[in-house]
Amino acid sequence: MQSRYYTITEYPTGLPREAIFALCEEALPDLREGEVRVRNTWLSVDPYMRGRMSGVRTYIDPFELNAPLQGAAIGEVVESRDSRLKPGDKVRHMAGWRDIAQLPAQDAETLPAFKVPEQAYLGVLGMPGMTAWSGLNRIAEMQPGANVLVSAASGAVGSLAVQLAKTKGGTVVGIAGSQDKLDWLESRGIEAVGYRDKSADELTQDLQRACPEGFDVYYENVGGVILEAALNCLRTYARIAVCGMIARYNDQGESEGPRNIANILINRVRMEGFIVFEHWDHYGEFLDEVGPLVERGEIDYQETVENGLERMPAAFLRLFEGSNRGKMLVEL
Amino acid sequence: MQSRYYTITEYPTGLPREAIFALCEEALPDLREGEVRVRNTWLSVDPYMRGRMSGVRTYIDPFELNAPLQGAAIGEVVESRDSRLKPGDKVRHMAGWRDIAQLPAQDAETLPAFKVPEQAYLGVLGMPGMTAWSGLNRIAEMQPGANVLVSAASGAVGSLAVQLAKTKGGTVVGIAGSQDKLDWLESRGIEAVGYRDKSADELTQDLQRACPEGFDVYYENVGGVILEAALNCLRTYARIAVCGMIARYNDQGESEGPRNIANILINRVRMEGFIVFEHWDHYGEFLDEVGPLVERGEIDYQETVENGLERMPAAFLRLFEGSNRGKMLVEL
């Protein structure tokens, strides 16, 4: 059986050009004992993948040039040489960026039983949802009633972080760009603050207006000017969960740092970086809490869907244009 | 009885001029029930006091203009209307910047019984020692064998932080300015790195040479370029204890922030600000650990001493010139 997959032929500097992505085809070898073959139905593209398109170590190993790219995917088992999985089983695994995946059965996980569309396990009940939940609960140790600020608040992670925070009370403020994103936030009961064309001081004033008491938790997705403004609006003992800084992923030079880092001392703030993969042993806890909310329709998770394997590079690049809403997916 | 005390007549901007300090005299009222009168013998000056000379709230209340300044002091009880203290008792309290203090007995603490000079309770066994210990142990949660970086490593706090870190093994690197400070660090088995006239990149290289494995703990006293260099030299899960940023105390404008704050994410670093006063309930634990080391002469604590109440402003201002070594004190 043939498998078509994407690779990159060089490490990009700055925003990747579509030309570095190459669609290749290979004949899959026969299945070995313990392996399964999976027909992928949904492929995930995520900002963290930009960090792997680099010879430089960040917090995850770089992608190998000319080898299949990797990423989360949902698919259906079509052939199995392992007793744990049989044809027809729906699974999630990391052999994305391709149509047919062949992998050890132990690396494929049967989808949980919630009554939700299967692609939810790539988004609201997958890595982005788990990232939102881990940052709030495991890193920032959010308490009921806490005031929470979330940047990139309409993105795949941020849109879940604001809603999960809102279920625990307190004022929740989301920072976003375009008017439709701000409107969506307001529709969910979130105080929406736009960041476009604002200096750190202007953004500080808007955040202070939205939450005069200040924030107990800042869910940091962005860096730059927004981090500086957030540092001006924290309460004593605030916690900052640093989950990603998309504004920097394509930076070639160095960007300006927050000039008010001393606020960490003044307010005895704790700021901590994390990557969700290191918290995966708590995935069950996350599912127990968030799965029922999603099943009952209480979380509005949005998706932007492209169709066909050939759209993978374009879908990935849309993440950096800000033109997607919620989770960016490719359906095969 | 007369008491002579210092006050400030205006809030300074930038480095305070000596002219804002005024030496005043008042007749003390009769002692009330529960009060003691103390003849101060040693007065402390500390960098954090600059933060109180400001109408702006930092992490501690501002000093009141034209009222006696406050600060740690050691003295001898000369009169008491409280059963807990009697004339001749040696105490520590916060009514410094004056020769004779009158205060509630409950605000004066009898000196512990270690065989050390009494002024040690203002330095190595007082606030600076407790600050060093709390940052390493309670904030950075330093483990045995950890590699530790300390900035301002010859200062009152830093010189104790490097020595306490060294008792637990691992590579300890101290950053300091002048050659005699660097020599002192080397004499204590600490890797010494000078920061003068170095860019963040140059300092990064020097730190990497001093500790190629990288640091598990960064004891942050300074901010600015040094913080940026330190952020380049951290191991995964490193902890930064932010105990003060003396470089900023006299800043009038904003200073440049670290351009590499994203390293907090990449290395899953935890950075946390603290003030020692909030950890004072652990003072007994600190004394149990560090008191015996000091008594046995295993900690080299240095003092710079000025003589006479009139020298208080000058002693305070020396903190910002970098001309003191170790704990800055005034003996009366």
XYZ file of C-alpha atoms in Angstrom:
664
model
C 0.000 0.000 0.000
C 1.179 3.529 -0.830
C 1.435 6.311 1.732
C 1.633 9.958 0.768
C 3.315 12.252 3.271
C 4.721 15.737 3.652
C 8.304 16.558 4.468
C 10.372 19.729 4.501
C 13.447 20.039 2.338
C 15.155 22.795 4.315
C 14.825 24.583 7.658
C 13.085 27.904 7.119
C 14.165 31.214 8.553
C 11.288 33.443 9.523
C 7.873 32.593 8.172
C 8.230 29.367 6.130
C 7.616 29.559 2.388
C 5.212 26.966 1.024
C 7.977 25.788 -1.345
C 9.929 24.082 1.434
C 7.103 21.542 1.850
C 7.268 18.519 -0.453
C 4.565 15.890 -0.933
C 6.207 12.475 -1.284
C 4.985 8.963 -1.734
C 6.362 5.675 -0.455
C 5.337 2.038 -0.616
C 4.674 0.834 2.912
C 6.483 -2.364 3.930
C 4.442 -5.311 5.178
C 3.047 -4.891 8.686
C 5.262 -6.328 11.369
C 4.083 -8.042 14.528
C 2.727 -5.417 16.941
C 2.072 -2.823 14.219
C -1.110 -1.310 12.868
C -1.957 0.489 9.650
C -4.235 3.489 10.002
C -6.168 5.460 7.384
C -6.009 9.011 8.701
C -9.222 11.017 8.632
C -8.169 14.216 10.436
C -4.750 15.850 10.647
C -3.701 18.500 13.107
C -1.530 21.556 12.428
C -0.215 23.413 15.463
C 2.019 26.410 16.099
C 4.540 24.333 18.052
C 5.415 22.567 14.779
C 7.208 25.722 13.671
C 9.620 25.142 16.547
C 10.447 21.708 15.143
C 11.238 23.147 11.694
C 14.619 24.268 12.846
C 18.060 22.836 13.372
C 17.978 24.599 16.728
C 16.759 22.749 19.780
C 13.804 24.409 21.440
C 11.679 22.288 23.729
C 11.153 19.430 21.315
C 13.373 17.611 18.814
C 13.605 19.170 15.372
C 11.893 17.535 12.397
C 14.267 15.559 10.210
C 14.678 16.989 6.719
C 13.223 14.787 3.938
C 11.565 12.424 6.437
C 7.800 12.387 7.066
C 6.719 15.264 9.313
C 4.903 14.325 12.493
C 1.826 15.587 14.254
C -1.373 14.515 15.903
C -3.907 12.652 13.742
C -7.140 10.723 14.048
C -7.728 7.682 11.878
C -9.295 4.283 11.474
C -7.347 1.073 11.810
C -7.383 -0.750 8.456
C -5.015 -3.570 9.316
C -3.622 -4.822 12.609
C -1.006 -7.250 13.817
C -1.627 -6.460 17.470
C -4.297 -7.891 19.750
C -5.092 -4.482 21.255
C -6.485 -3.005 18.046
C -8.682 -4.339 15.252
C -9.801 -2.953 11.882
C -12.480 -0.303 12.332
C -11.084 1.023 15.633
C -10.787 4.793 15.808
C -7.407 5.908 17.147
C -5.303 8.983 17.819
C -1.560 8.984 17.185
C 1.359 11.207 16.182
C 1.971 9.951 12.632
C 0.193 12.866 10.981
C 1.071 14.858 7.834
C 0.247 11.715 5.784
C -2.752 9.757 4.545
C -1.810 6.220 5.585
C 0.194 5.723 8.761
C 1.951 2.602 9.885
C 3.082 2.476 13.498
C 3.449 0.333 16.627
C 0.007 -0.316 18.109
C 1.250 0.936 21.457
C 1.702 4.408 19.906
C -1.965 4.552 18.857
C -4.579 5.337 21.452
C -8.211 4.286 21.178
C -10.542 7.300 21.258
C -12.443 7.819 24.519
C -16.191 7.173 24.549
C -17.655 10.682 24.832
C -20.375 11.492 22.327
C -18.382 14.088 20.405
C -17.156 14.321 16.802
C -13.916 12.394 16.439
C -11.851 15.451 15.493
C -12.641 16.888 18.950
C -9.804 14.667 20.185
C -7.384 16.811 18.201
C -8.766 20.027 19.650
C -10.980 20.659 22.622
C -10.364 17.155 24.045
C -6.879 16.810 22.608
C -3.614 18.641 22.880
C -4.967 22.217 22.744
C -7.639 21.503 25.349
C -5.151 19.717 27.573
C -2.760 22.661 27.125
C -5.409 25.145 28.241
C -6.382 23.011 31.226
C -2.801 22.210 32.298
C -1.718 25.837 32.168
C -4.656 27.014 34.260
C -4.749 24.174 36.744
C -1.315 22.609 36.975
C 0.940 25.614 36.338
C -1.069 28.651 37.436
C -2.951 26.642 40.096
C -6.045 28.708 39.370
C -8.407 29.061 42.323
C -12.196 29.424 42.100
C -13.121 33.072 41.579
C -9.711 34.054 40.243
C -9.440 36.872 37.720
C -7.830 35.434 34.615
C -6.220 37.077 31.595
C -5.641 35.059 28.414
C -3.723 36.267 25.378
C -4.389 34.870 21.880
C -7.796 34.253 23.398
C -9.554 33.151 20.238
C -6.911 30.623 19.224
C -7.125 26.874 19.603
C -5.738 26.982 23.129
C -6.810 30.444 24.248
C -10.467 29.975 23.295
C -10.617 26.963 25.600
C -8.594 28.633 28.352
C -11.070 31.535 28.594
C -14.053 29.196 28.716
C -12.524 26.816 31.250
C -11.524 29.804 33.394
C -15.052 31.201 33.113
C -16.548 27.985 34.570
C -14.696 28.771 37.811
C -15.963 32.326 38.239
C -14.023 35.556 38.474
C -13.485 38.109 35.739
C -12.036 36.564 32.593
C -10.437 38.851 30.029
C -9.328 37.710 26.587
C -6.975 39.580 24.287
C -7.497 39.156 20.565
C -7.060 40.960 17.246
C -9.955 41.292 14.820
C -13.474 42.459 15.616
C -15.108 39.089 14.941
C -12.765 37.442 17.428
C -13.597 40.103 20.009
C -17.307 39.613 19.285
C -16.989 35.890 19.833
C -15.334 36.467 23.202
C -18.109 38.837 24.294
C -20.701 36.254 23.219
C -19.138 33.820 25.701
C -19.266 36.286 28.585
C -15.569 37.106 28.328
C -14.326 40.704 28.565
C -12.670 41.259 25.202
C -9.699 43.567 24.691
C -8.149 44.207 21.286
C -4.390 44.567 21.001
C -3.947 45.804 17.438
C -1.852 48.971 17.006
C -1.626 49.512 20.764
C 1.469 50.327 22.733
C 2.141 48.486 25.980
C 0.884 51.539 27.882
C -2.348 51.774 25.914
C -2.984 48.073 26.313
C -2.239 48.367 30.036
C -4.951 51.008 30.373
C -7.474 48.878 28.504
C -6.718 45.864 30.669
C -7.043 47.936 33.820
C -10.430 49.141 32.631
C -11.551 45.574 31.890
C -10.442 44.289 35.301
C -9.642 47.072 37.762
C -8.792 44.588 40.544
C -5.986 43.052 38.496
C -5.358 39.474 37.501
C -4.533 36.433 39.604
C -3.621 34.371 36.570
C -2.146 35.312 33.219
C -2.256 32.650 30.574
C 0.597 33.717 28.313
C 0.544 32.711 24.666
C 2.222 35.573 22.963
C 5.106 37.504 24.537
C 6.179 40.947 23.388
C 4.091 44.034 24.097
C 1.206 41.970 25.458
C 3.380 40.363 28.128
C 4.624 43.784 29.161
C 1.071 45.100 29.495
C -0.001 42.030 31.430
C 2.907 42.463 33.869
C 1.452 45.874 34.694
C -1.921 44.413 35.656
C -1.143 41.589 38.044
C -2.202 41.160 41.638
C 0.131 40.100 44.373
C 1.103 36.417 44.060
C -0.209 36.229 40.508
C 0.837 33.237 38.441
C 1.847 33.357 34.803
C 1.623 30.144 32.823
C 3.847 30.491 29.770
C 2.528 28.100 27.197
C 3.858 29.457 23.984
C 4.962 32.656 22.398
C 3.676 32.504 18.858
C 4.780 36.079 18.203
C 8.349 34.855 18.423
C 8.171 31.599 16.449
C 9.072 33.318 13.215
C 11.351 35.957 14.654
C 14.735 35.938 13.075
C 16.302 38.529 15.304
C 15.701 39.110 18.942
C 12.589 40.900 20.046
C 12.341 43.491 22.755
C 11.853 42.147 26.220
C 9.377 43.408 28.773
C 10.838 46.538 30.375
C 8.910 45.931 33.580
C 10.173 42.495 34.539
C 10.813 43.934 38.016
C 7.065 43.619 38.584
C 7.754 39.934 39.171
C 9.523 40.999 42.340
C 7.179 43.798 43.328
C 4.133 41.542 43.180
C 5.898 38.271 44.091
C 4.750 36.768 40.822
C 5.518 33.243 39.738
C 6.094 32.788 36.004
C 6.571 29.290 34.689
C 7.004 27.760 31.263
C 5.522 24.407 30.454
C 4.934 22.056 27.582
C 1.825 19.991 27.589
C 3.532 16.724 26.685
C 5.164 16.655 30.108
C 1.764 16.751 31.790
C 0.157 13.996 29.771
C -0.095 11.649 32.752
C -2.905 13.957 33.899
C -4.851 13.548 30.661
C -7.433 11.332 32.384
C -8.095 13.995 34.991
C -8.561 16.546 32.217
C -10.962 14.271 30.314
C -13.035 13.618 33.449
C -13.468 17.366 33.941
C -13.755 18.698 30.398
C -15.222 15.707 28.487
C -18.706 16.045 30.036
C -18.717 19.830 29.406
C -18.006 19.241 25.722
C -20.557 16.431 25.445
C -23.245 18.699 26.908
C -22.367 21.469 24.444
C -21.173 23.840 27.157
C -17.876 24.599 25.484
C -17.983 26.447 22.182
C -15.009 25.049 20.357
C -14.425 26.353 16.924
C -12.680 24.711 14.027
C -11.227 25.921 10.783
C -11.108 23.040 8.351
C -9.188 22.619 5.115
C -9.866 19.614 2.902
C -7.351 17.180 1.467
C -3.773 16.250 2.293
C -2.493 18.762 -0.289
C -3.818 21.588 1.912
C -1.574 20.750 4.878
C 1.138 23.355 4.180
C -1.436 26.085 3.553
C -3.351 25.127 6.699
C -0.155 25.255 8.732
C 0.791 28.673 7.350
C -2.664 30.072 8.171
C -1.766 29.690 11.855
C 0.695 32.540 11.488
C -1.627 34.790 9.485
C -4.185 34.741 12.270
C -6.887 33.844 9.743
C -8.017 30.669 11.497
C -10.508 30.576 14.318
C -10.080 27.953 17.001
C -8.515 24.648 16.055
C -6.993 24.401 12.573
C -7.604 20.995 10.999
C -7.269 19.196 7.712
C -9.900 16.591 6.847
C -8.958 13.765 4.504
C 15.350 61.632 77.104
C 16.245 62.988 73.669
C 16.283 60.838 70.526
C 18.080 61.855 67.371
C 16.736 60.366 64.153
C 16.974 60.689 60.385
C 14.101 61.522 58.106
C 13.774 62.449 54.445
C 12.227 65.747 53.423
C 11.259 64.747 49.889
C 11.046 61.647 47.727
C 14.117 61.428 45.515
C 14.125 60.671 41.836
C 17.064 58.584 40.727
C 19.988 58.306 43.106
C 19.079 60.216 46.286
C 21.113 63.330 47.098
C 22.449 63.470 50.639
C 20.608 66.786 51.114
C 17.213 65.104 51.349
C 18.252 63.470 54.618
C 17.690 65.539 57.745
C 18.931 64.769 61.241
C 16.246 65.729 63.773
C 15.873 65.534 67.485
C 12.846 64.923 69.643
C 12.140 64.558 73.332
C 10.814 61.059 73.945
C 7.559 60.869 75.923
C 7.452 58.821 79.100
C 7.414 55.069 78.552
C 3.962 53.598 78.431
C 2.969 50.188 79.788
C 4.282 47.478 77.448
C 6.985 49.688 75.928
C 10.758 49.556 76.048
C 13.467 52.118 75.448
C 16.506 50.864 73.542
C 19.939 52.420 73.066
C 20.843 51.380 69.525
C 24.365 50.072 68.966
C 24.201 48.950 65.325
C 22.049 50.290 62.496
C 21.420 48.565 59.196
C 21.223 50.171 55.763
C 19.808 48.042 52.973
C 19.045 48.497 49.272
C 15.337 47.794 49.780
C 15.111 51.091 51.709
C 15.442 52.927 48.388
C 12.112 51.380 47.403
C 10.503 52.935 50.475
C 11.806 56.404 49.586
C 9.115 56.846 47.030
C 5.486 57.839 46.894
C 5.027 54.832 44.646
C 4.037 51.515 46.143
C 6.534 48.774 45.467
C 6.473 45.738 47.726
C 6.571 47.621 50.979
C 4.942 50.802 52.295
C 6.731 54.060 51.485
C 8.554 55.951 54.233
C 6.604 58.918 55.546
C 8.230 62.290 54.821
C 9.516 64.113 57.916
C 8.886 61.112 60.175
C 11.708 58.889 61.507
C 12.967 56.462 58.886
C 12.836 52.787 59.770
C 15.213 49.885 59.470
C 16.707 46.992 61.327
C 18.778 47.795 64.412
C 20.462 46.106 67.342
C 20.455 47.722 70.744
C 20.392 47.346 74.486
C 17.293 47.842 76.565
C 17.793 50.819 78.904
C 14.324 51.028 80.356
C 11.377 48.648 80.259
C 7.729 48.639 81.193
C 7.174 45.113 79.971
C 7.867 41.856 81.815
C 9.399 40.220 78.752
C 12.421 42.540 78.607
C 14.681 44.074 81.240
C 17.478 46.647 81.110
C 20.642 45.133 79.657
C 18.848 42.776 77.272
C 20.159 42.808 73.707
C 17.403 43.084 71.128
C 16.765 43.439 67.426
C 13.954 45.645 66.120
C 12.946 47.854 63.186
C 13.264 51.306 64.802
C 16.612 52.087 63.225
C 17.954 55.342 61.714
C 18.055 56.775 65.291
C 20.104 56.531 68.450
C 17.413 55.948 71.067
C 14.336 53.956 70.085
C 11.113 53.637 71.973
C 8.754 50.877 70.907
C 6.327 48.171 72.049
C 8.284 45.331 73.661
C 6.531 42.866 71.369
C 8.264 44.532 68.399
C 11.720 43.898 69.911
C 13.206 40.438 69.670
C 15.813 39.079 72.092
C 18.986 38.073 70.259
C 19.509 34.309 69.854
C 22.266 32.638 71.854
C 24.879 31.818 69.211
C 28.404 32.905 70.058
C 28.664 35.532 67.348
C 29.132 39.307 67.396
C 25.787 41.018 67.963
C 25.804 42.803 64.610
C 25.750 39.394 62.905
C 22.011 39.462 63.575
C 21.732 42.341 61.107
C 23.697 40.505 58.444
C 24.633 36.875 58.120
C 22.069 35.801 60.744
C 19.623 38.597 60.005
C 17.660 39.793 57.051
C 20.361 39.396 54.382
C 21.228 35.866 55.514
C 17.579 34.918 55.707
C 17.081 36.409 52.231
C 19.888 34.293 50.781
C 18.609 31.151 52.490
C 14.929 31.712 51.605
C 15.675 32.363 47.953
C 17.774 29.229 47.590
C 15.675 26.901 49.686
C 12.112 28.144 49.731
C 11.826 29.751 46.279
C 14.365 27.947 44.096
C 13.999 24.708 46.073
C 17.696 24.052 45.555
C 18.636 20.372 45.529
C 21.983 18.952 46.705
C 24.515 19.079 43.888
C 22.669 21.766 41.964
C 24.632 24.219 39.834
C 23.896 27.696 41.143
C 24.448 31.142 39.661
C 24.323 34.214 41.898
C 24.448 37.823 40.715
C 25.716 40.652 42.947
C 27.644 37.798 44.503
C 29.814 39.861 46.816
C 26.950 41.855 48.283
C 25.347 41.357 51.661
C 22.914 38.794 50.311
C 24.851 37.390 47.376
C 27.998 36.643 49.394
C 25.924 34.441 51.691
C 23.947 32.871 48.845
C 27.133 31.638 47.140
C 28.509 30.196 50.387
C 25.248 28.526 51.402
C 24.918 27.087 47.889
C 28.493 25.835 48.046
C 27.780 23.816 51.219
C 25.371 21.707 49.134
C 27.790 20.858 46.331
C 27.528 21.519 42.626
C 29.215 24.275 40.678
C 28.579 27.713 42.152
C 29.260 30.762 39.994
C 29.183 34.306 41.303
C 28.946 37.444 39.175
C 30.617 40.570 40.540
C 32.310 43.771 39.438
C 35.733 44.712 40.742
C 38.815 42.495 40.859
C 38.946 42.339 44.663
C 35.365 41.068 44.744
C 36.217 38.446 42.149
C 39.303 37.473 44.148
C 37.224 37.051 47.280
C 34.808 34.749 45.434
C 37.680 32.611 44.146
C 39.079 32.406 47.682
C 35.821 30.790 48.773
C 35.882 28.187 45.993
C 33.325 30.035 43.898
C 33.781 30.433 40.128
C 33.971 34.194 39.671
C 32.750 35.974 36.547
C 33.076 39.727 36.076
C 30.265 41.628 34.376
C 31.828 45.060 33.820
C 31.651 46.406 30.253
C 30.266 43.151 28.917
C 27.327 42.727 26.591
C 24.740 40.056 27.318
C 26.355 37.861 24.668
C 29.848 38.231 26.100
C 28.611 37.514 29.592
C 26.701 34.493 28.282
C 29.922 33.065 26.884
C 31.771 33.616 30.147
C 29.006 31.936 32.134
C 28.962 28.998 29.748
C 32.699 28.619 30.208
C 32.354 28.734 33.993
C 29.591 26.115 34.039
C 29.202 24.304 30.718
C 26.378 22.110 32.051
C 24.211 25.149 32.777
C 22.518 26.242 35.966
C 19.718 24.647 37.966
C 19.246 27.733 40.093
C 19.738 31.403 39.347
C 19.682 33.701 42.351
C 18.688 36.991 40.757
C 19.702 40.218 42.437
C 20.224 42.532 39.547
C 18.119 42.391 36.379
C 19.166 43.987 33.098
C 21.932 42.503 30.974
C 22.865 39.982 33.664
C 19.372 38.490 33.728
C 19.463 38.187 29.964
C 22.795 36.368 30.059
C 21.586 34.083 32.859
C 18.471 33.165 30.858
C 20.822 31.859 28.163
C 22.576 29.499 30.577
C 19.800 27.626 32.338
C 19.122 23.927 32.389
C 15.697 22.455 31.891
C 13.426 23.087 34.901
C 15.779 25.704 36.302
C 14.419 27.961 39.013
C 15.033 31.693 39.251
C 14.574 33.311 42.653
C 14.085 37.038 42.109
C 15.104 38.737 45.283
C 15.835 42.223 44.211
C 16.932 44.221 41.248
C 19.268 46.820 42.604
C 20.186 47.962 39.094
C 16.666 49.302 38.803
C 16.166 50.939 42.194
C 17.420 54.288 40.988
C 16.148 54.036 37.421
C 14.008 56.934 36.458
C 12.955 55.630 33.081
C 12.314 52.112 32.017
C 15.200 49.784 31.403
C 15.500 47.307 28.595
C 13.968 43.941 29.260
C 15.584 40.584 28.558
C 15.135 39.861 24.862
C 15.189 36.102 25.477
C 12.311 35.724 27.898
C 11.079 32.895 25.645
C 13.771 30.736 27.250
C 11.388 30.442 30.177
C 9.189 28.387 27.905
C 11.924 26.530 26.078
C 13.503 25.290 29.307
C 10.303 25.157 31.382
C 11.834 27.578 33.843
C 10.101 28.842 36.944
C 10.864 32.432 37.894
C 9.454 33.759 41.130
C 9.753 36.997 43.033
C 9.814 37.028 46.803
C 10.372 39.322 49.729
C 12.013 37.923 52.778
C 9.542 39.440 55.244
C 6.892 37.043 53.986
C 9.041 34.058 54.862
C 9.925 35.128 58.382
C 7.972 32.292 59.979
C 10.824 30.081 58.748
C 13.476 32.145 60.521
C 13.955 29.446 63.167
C 14.652 26.847 60.500
C 17.208 29.197 58.935
C 18.888 29.830 62.296
C 19.104 26.103 63.041
C 20.889 25.531 59.747
C 23.059 28.618 59.371
C 23.699 29.652 63.007
C 26.085 26.758 63.740
C 27.977 27.388 60.463
C 28.553 30.998 61.474
C 29.496 30.102 65.050
C 32.112 27.660 63.738
C 33.534 30.303 61.413
C 32.590 28.413 58.265
C 30.879 31.367 56.637
C 33.028 34.318 55.677
C 30.721 37.250 56.172
C 32.102 40.614 55.478
C 31.084 43.945 56.884
C 31.671 47.526 55.893
C 31.253 49.735 58.938
C 30.737 53.470 59.246
C 30.825 55.113 62.662
C 28.272 57.455 64.174
C 24.632 58.250 63.454
C 25.680 61.163 61.247
C 27.135 58.665 58.755
C 23.802 56.945 58.035
C 23.004 58.800 54.794
C 26.524 58.310 53.461
C 26.463 54.620 54.408
C 23.137 54.179 52.656
C 24.373 55.888 49.499
C 27.474 53.681 49.387
C 25.169 50.738 48.638
C 24.549 52.189 45.194
C 28.182 53.027 44.472
C 29.187 49.398 44.927
C 31.949 50.510 47.311
C 30.814 48.378 50.238
C 31.738 44.751 50.701
C 29.224 42.455 52.354
C 26.897 43.929 54.919
C 26.870 47.730 55.257
C 26.492 48.822 58.900
C 26.703 51.894 61.069
C 28.041 51.475 64.595
C 26.914 53.930 67.235
